[in-house]
Amino acid sequence: MSRSEVSQGGALLKAVGVGKRFGGLRALHDVSLVLGEGTITGLIGPNGAGKTTFFNVLTGIYKPDAGTVHFSGEPLPVGRPHAVATRGIARTFQNIRLFSNMTVLENVMVGRHVRTHAGVLGAVFKTAATCREEAAIAASARGLLDYVGIAGQAQRIAGTLSYGDQRRLEIARALATEPKLLALDEPAAGMNATERTQLADLVRRVRDDGTAILLIEHDVKWVARLCDRITVLDYGERIAEGSPQEVLAHPKVIEAYLGRGAA
């Protein structure tokens, strides 16, 4: 691994030659990405470029038809979302997927289930160990709500939160799994300028506290200000990778992503 591939830290995630088809449609072809520890990496490209498909491979939703994905030096259990979460990759979704009729606190507590130890019997009979674990989960969840800035809304029904606060709640729930990598699918979509700035601050804080970030986002300027590295896809293939400055000056990116009429 060269310094040109990762700006700092070691390789946390390494995807090589990933391919994916849906029937006769080639969604991804020979896509590679190296994501370093302690970095914020952006994945961008025009609509239909394959970003979401690649993102879904890396987070276990899809199993690739070709290529390999390693995480923390070991093969990633692709196609098995729960196993991927257990290994240390958490994600949010482009369309918010909260338990809208549960409280804000309960939503974060649910996110902790991949790290809990209580079995079915413990949950049914409310053993002392189960009760202690439940209290610890609740305390941890309150801490995460404070971390993302919505501690005062812990007992509200999640579906009543503002759009921006629902995004923050999704991040808190993802962080409850104690991930090494947090994957964000268009986290700034629908936000105003102030909310985007606040979100960028939160993402940097998560990175600075030891969790690497991978994000899909359509706002190129926001990505360029936030990310250490950017990978660009077009028609299912990687066309550029590097620092924001390098990527935004790349002729293929200007043509494919910023508009062919401006090239």
CSV table of C-alpha atoms in Angstrom, one decimal:
chain,number,residue,atom,x,y,z
A,1,MET,CA,0.0,0.0,0.0
A,2,SER,CA,1.4,3.3,-1.1
A,3,ARG,CA,1.0,6.8,0.4
A,4,SER,CA,-0.9,7.7,-2.7
A,5,GLU,CA,-3.6,5.2,-1.8
A,6,VAL,CA,-4.1,6.2,1.8
A,7,SER,CA,-3.3,9.6,3.3
A,8,GLN,CA,-2.8,8.4,6.9
A,9,GLY,CA,-2.9,5.4,9.1
A,10,GLY,CA,-3.0,1.8,7.8
A,11,ALA,CA,-5.4,0.1,5.5
A,12,LEU,CA,-8.6,-0.6,7.3
A,13,LEU,CA,-10.7,-1.7,4.3
A,14,LYS,CA,-9.4,-2.9,1.0
A,15,ALA,CA,-11.6,-3.8,-1.9
A,16,VAL,CA,-9.9,-5.2,-5.0
A,17,GLY,CA,-11.5,-5.9,-8.4
A,18,VAL,CA,-15.1,-5.8,-7.2
A,19,GLY,CA,-17.7,-6.7,-9.9
A,20,LYS,CA,-21.5,-7.0,-9.6
A,21,ARG,CA,-24.2,-7.8,-12.1
A,22,PHE,CA,-28.0,-7.7,-11.9
A,23,GLY,CA,-29.1,-10.0,-14.6
A,24,GLY,CA,-27.7,-8.5,-17.8
A,25,LEU,CA,-26.9,-5.2,-16.2
A,26,ARG,CA,-23.2,-4.6,-15.2
A,27,ALA,CA,-23.4,-2.4,-12.2
A,28,LEU,CA,-19.7,-2.6,-11.1
A,29,HIS,CA,-16.6,-3.7,-13.0
A,30,ASP,CA,-13.2,-4.1,-11.5
A,31,VAL,CA,-13.7,-1.5,-8.8
A,32,SER,CA,-11.0,-1.1,-6.1
A,33,LEU,CA,-10.8,1.1,-3.0
A,34,VAL,CA,-8.4,1.4,-0.1
A,35,LEU,CA,-9.7,3.1,3.0
A,36,GLY,CA,-7.3,4.1,5.7
A,37,GLU,CA,-7.6,4.2,9.5
A,38,GLY,CA,-8.3,7.7,10.7
A,39,THR,CA,-9.6,9.0,7.4
A,40,ILE,CA,-12.8,10.4,5.9
A,41,THR,CA,-13.2,8.9,2.4
A,42,GLY,CA,-15.8,10.1,-0.1
A,43,LEU,CA,-17.5,8.0,-2.8
A,44,ILE,CA,-18.9,10.2,-5.6
A,45,GLY,CA,-20.1,10.0,-9.2
A,46,PRO,CA,-23.1,10.9,-11.3
A,47,ASN,CA,-26.5,9.2,-11.0
A,48,GLY,CA,-26.3,5.5,-12.0
A,49,ALA,CA,-22.5,5.4,-11.5
A,50,GLY,CA,-22.7,2.4,-9.2
A,51,LYS,CA,-22.0,4.2,-5.9
A,52,THR,CA,-24.9,2.7,-3.9
A,53,THR,CA,-24.2,-0.8,-5.3
A,54,PHE,CA,-20.6,-0.6,-4.3
A,55,PHE,CA,-21.6,0.8,-0.9
A,56,ASN,CA,-24.0,-2.1,-0.4
A,57,VAL,CA,-21.3,-4.6,-1.2
A,58,LEU,CA,-18.9,-3.0,1.3
A,59,THR,CA,-21.6,-3.0,4.0
A,60,GLY,CA,-22.8,-6.6,3.4
A,61,ILE,CA,-26.1,-5.9,1.6
A,62,TYR,CA,-24.9,-7.4,-1.7
A,63,LYS,CA,-22.5,-10.2,-2.4
A,64,PRO,CA,-20.1,-9.3,-5.3
A,65,ASP,CA,-19.8,-11.5,-8.3
A,66,ALA,CA,-16.1,-10.8,-8.6
A,67,GLY,CA,-13.3,-9.4,-6.4
A,68,THR,CA,-12.4,-9.4,-2.8
A,69,VAL,CA,-13.0,-7.2,0.2
A,70,HIS,CA,-10.8,-7.3,3.3
A,71,PHE,CA,-11.5,-5.5,6.6
A,72,SER,CA,-8.9,-5.2,9.3
A,73,GLY,CA,-6.7,-7.6,7.3
A,74,GLU,CA,-9.3,-10.4,7.1
A,75,PRO,CA,-11.9,-11.3,4.5
A,76,LEU,CA,-15.2,-9.4,5.0
A,77,PRO,CA,-18.3,-11.6,5.3
A,78,VAL,CA,-19.9,-10.0,2.2
A,79,GLY,CA,-23.6,-10.6,1.7
A,80,ARG,CA,-24.1,-11.0,5.5
A,81,PRO,CA,-25.1,-7.5,6.9
A,82,HIS,CA,-25.3,-8.7,10.6
A,83,ALA,CA,-21.9,-10.3,10.4
A,84,VAL,CA,-20.4,-7.2,8.8
A,85,ALA,CA,-21.9,-5.1,11.6
A,86,THR,CA,-20.4,-7.4,14.2
A,87,ARG,CA,-17.0,-7.1,12.5
A,88,GLY,CA,-17.1,-3.4,12.9
A,89,ILE,CA,-18.9,-1.6,10.0
A,90,ALA,CA,-22.0,0.4,10.7
A,91,ARG,CA,-24.0,2.3,8.2
A,92,THR,CA,-26.9,4.8,7.8
A,93,PHE,CA,-29.2,4.9,4.8
A,94,GLN,CA,-30.1,7.5,2.1
A,95,ASN,CA,-33.8,7.1,3.2
A,96,ILE,CA,-33.9,7.4,7.0
A,97,ARG,CA,-34.7,4.0,8.6
A,98,LEU,CA,-35.6,4.7,12.2
A,99,PHE,CA,-38.1,2.9,14.4
A,100,SER,CA,-40.4,5.9,14.1
A,101,ASN,CA,-42.8,4.8,16.8
A,102,MET,CA,-40.1,4.1,19.4
A,103,THR,CA,-38.4,6.7,21.5
A,104,VAL,CA,-35.2,8.3,20.5
A,105,LEU,CA,-33.4,6.5,23.4
A,106,GLU,CA,-34.9,3.1,22.4
A,107,ASN,CA,-33.7,3.5,18.8
A,108,VAL,CA,-30.1,3.9,20.0
A,109,MET,CA,-30.5,1.0,22.4
A,110,VAL,CA,-31.6,-1.2,19.6
A,111,GLY,CA,-28.4,-0.4,17.7
A,112,ARG,CA,-26.5,-1.9,20.6
A,113,HIS,CA,-27.9,-5.4,20.1
A,114,VAL,CA,-24.8,-6.7,18.1
A,115,ARG,CA,-22.7,-6.2,21.3
A,116,THR,CA,-25.1,-7.6,23.9
A,117,HIS,CA,-24.7,-10.9,25.7
A,118,ALA,CA,-28.2,-11.6,27.2
A,119,GLY,CA,-29.9,-14.6,25.7
A,120,VAL,CA,-33.6,-15.3,25.2
A,121,LEU,CA,-34.0,-16.8,28.8
A,122,GLY,CA,-32.3,-13.8,30.3
A,123,ALA,CA,-34.6,-11.4,28.5
A,124,VAL,CA,-37.8,-13.4,29.4
A,125,PHE,CA,-36.9,-13.9,33.1
A,126,LYS,CA,-35.2,-10.5,33.6
A,127,THR,CA,-32.2,-12.0,35.3
A,128,ALA,CA,-29.9,-9.8,37.4
A,129,ALA,CA,-27.2,-9.9,34.7
A,130,THR,CA,-29.7,-9.0,32.0
A,131,CYS,CA,-31.0,-6.0,34.0
A,132,ARG,CA,-27.4,-4.8,34.6
A,133,GLU,CA,-26.7,-5.0,30.9
A,134,GLU,CA,-29.9,-3.2,30.0
A,135,ALA,CA,-29.0,-0.4,32.4
A,136,ALA,CA,-25.5,-0.1,30.9
A,137,ILE,CA,-27.0,-0.1,27.4
A,138,ALA,CA,-29.4,2.7,28.3
A,139,ALA,CA,-26.5,4.8,29.9
A,140,SER,CA,-24.4,4.3,26.8
A,141,ALA,CA,-27.3,5.3,24.6
A,142,ARG,CA,-27.8,8.5,26.6
A,143,GLY,CA,-24.1,9.3,26.2
A,144,LEU,CA,-24.3,8.8,22.4
A,145,LEU,CA,-27.3,11.1,22.2
A,146,ASP,CA,-25.3,13.7,24.1
A,147,TYR,CA,-22.4,13.1,21.7
A,148,VAL,CA,-24.5,13.9,18.6
A,149,GLY,CA,-26.3,16.8,20.2
A,150,ILE,CA,-29.8,15.5,20.9
A,151,ALA,CA,-29.7,14.3,24.5
A,152,GLY,CA,-32.6,16.5,25.5
A,153,GLN,CA,-34.9,14.6,23.1
A,154,ALA,CA,-34.2,11.1,24.5
A,155,GLN,CA,-37.9,10.4,25.4
A,156,ARG,CA,-39.4,11.9,22.3
A,157,ILE,CA,-40.9,9.6,19.7
A,158,ALA,CA,-38.3,9.3,16.9
A,159,GLY,CA,-40.8,10.1,14.1
A,160,THR,CA,-41.5,13.5,15.6
A,161,LEU,CA,-37.9,14.7,15.4
A,162,SER,CA,-36.9,17.3,12.8
A,163,TYR,CA,-35.2,15.9,9.7
A,164,GLY,CA,-31.7,17.0,10.7
A,165,ASP,CA,-32.1,15.5,14.2
A,166,GLN,CA,-33.4,12.2,12.7
A,167,ARG,CA,-30.1,12.1,10.7
A,168,ARG,CA,-28.2,12.6,14.0
A,169,LEU,CA,-30.2,9.9,15.6
A,170,GLU,CA,-29.3,7.5,12.8
A,171,ILE,CA,-25.6,8.3,13.4
A,172,ALA,CA,-26.0,7.7,17.2
A,173,ARG,CA,-27.6,4.4,16.5
A,174,ALA,CA,-24.9,3.3,14.2
A,175,LEU,CA,-22.2,4.4,16.7
A,176,ALA,CA,-23.9,2.2,19.3
A,177,THR,CA,-22.4,-0.8,17.5
A,178,GLU,CA,-18.9,0.5,18.3
A,179,PRO,CA,-17.8,0.5,14.7
A,180,LYS,CA,-14.3,0.8,13.3
A,181,LEU,CA,-15.9,2.2,10.1
A,182,LEU,CA,-19.0,4.3,9.8
A,183,ALA,CA,-20.5,4.3,6.4
A,184,LEU,CA,-22.9,7.2,5.6
A,185,ASP,CA,-25.2,7.1,2.6
A,186,GLU,CA,-25.9,10.8,1.6
A,187,PRO,CA,-26.0,12.0,5.2
A,188,ALA,CA,-26.4,15.7,4.2
A,189,ALA,CA,-29.3,15.2,1.7
A,190,GLY,CA,-32.2,17.5,2.5
A,191,MET,CA,-30.2,19.7,4.9
A,192,ASN,CA,-29.8,23.4,4.8
A,193,ALA,CA,-26.4,25.1,4.9
A,194,THR,CA,-26.3,25.4,8.7
A,195,GLU,CA,-27.2,21.8,9.2
A,196,ARG,CA,-24.6,20.7,6.7
A,197,THR,CA,-21.9,22.6,8.6
A,198,GLN,CA,-23.0,21.1,11.9
A,199,LEU,CA,-23.0,17.6,10.3
A,200,ALA,CA,-19.5,18.1,8.9
A,201,ASP,CA,-18.3,19.1,12.4
A,202,LEU,CA,-19.9,15.9,13.8
A,203,VAL,CA,-18.3,13.7,11.1
A,204,ARG,CA,-14.9,15.2,11.8
A,205,ARG,CA,-15.4,14.6,15.5
A,206,VAL,CA,-16.3,10.9,14.9
A,207,ARG,CA,-13.2,10.5,12.8
A,208,ASP,CA,-11.0,12.3,15.4
A,209,ASP,CA,-12.3,10.0,18.1
A,210,GLY,CA,-11.1,6.9,16.1
A,211,THR,CA,-13.7,5.8,13.7
A,212,ALA,CA,-13.0,6.0,10.0
A,213,ILE,CA,-15.7,7.4,7.7
A,214,LEU,CA,-16.9,6.3,4.2
A,215,LEU,CA,-19.6,8.5,2.7
A,216,ILE,CA,-21.7,8.8,-0.5
A,217,GLU,CA,-22.7,12.4,-1.1
A,218,HIS,CA,-23.9,14.4,-4.2
A,219,ASP,CA,-22.7,17.8,-2.9
A,220,VAL,CA,-19.2,17.9,-4.4
A,221,LYS,CA,-18.1,21.1,-2.6
A,222,TRP,CA,-19.2,19.7,0.8
A,223,VAL,CA,-17.3,16.4,0.1
A,224,ALA,CA,-14.2,18.3,-1.0
A,225,ARG,CA,-14.1,20.3,2.2
A,226,LEU,CA,-14.7,17.3,4.4
A,227,CYS,CA,-12.8,14.3,2.9
A,228,ASP,CA,-9.2,13.3,3.0
A,229,ARG,CA,-9.6,11.1,-0.1
A,230,ILE,CA,-12.2,10.8,-2.8
A,231,THR,CA,-13.0,7.9,-5.1
A,232,VAL,CA,-15.1,8.6,-8.3
A,233,LEU,CA,-17.2,6.1,-10.1
A,234,ASP,CA,-18.8,6.4,-13.5
A,235,TYR,CA,-20.7,3.6,-15.4
A,236,GLY,CA,-19.7,1.2,-12.7
A,237,GLU,CA,-15.9,1.8,-13.0
A,238,ARG,CA,-13.5,3.8,-10.9
A,239,ILE,CA,-12.3,6.8,-13.0
A,240,ALA,CA,-10.3,8.7,-10.4
A,241,GLU,CA,-9.0,8.5,-6.8
A,242,GLY,CA,-6.9,10.8,-4.7
A,243,SER,CA,-7.1,14.0,-2.7
A,244,PRO,CA,-10.0,16.4,-3.3
A,245,GLN,CA,-7.8,18.7,-5.2
A,246,GLU,CA,-6.5,16.0,-7.5
A,247,VAL,CA,-9.9,14.5,-8.1
A,248,LEU,CA,-11.8,17.7,-8.8
A,249,ALA,CA,-9.1,18.7,-11.4
A,250,HIS,CA,-9.2,15.3,-13.1
A,251,PRO,CA,-10.5,15.6,-16.7
A,252,LYS,CA,-12.7,12.5,-16.5
A,253,VAL,CA,-14.3,13.8,-13.3
A,254,ILE,CA,-15.0,17.2,-14.9
A,255,GLU,CA,-16.6,15.4,-17.8
A,256,ALA,CA,-18.5,12.7,-16.0
A,257,TYR,CA,-19.5,14.3,-12.7
A,258,LEU,CA,-19.5,18.1,-13.2
A,259,GLY,CA,-21.2,18.0,-16.5
A,260,ARG,CA,-20.1,17.0,-20.0
A,261,GLY,CA,-21.4,20.3,-21.4
A,262,ALA,CA,-18.8,22.1,-19.2
A,263,ALA,CA,-15.9,19.9,-20.2
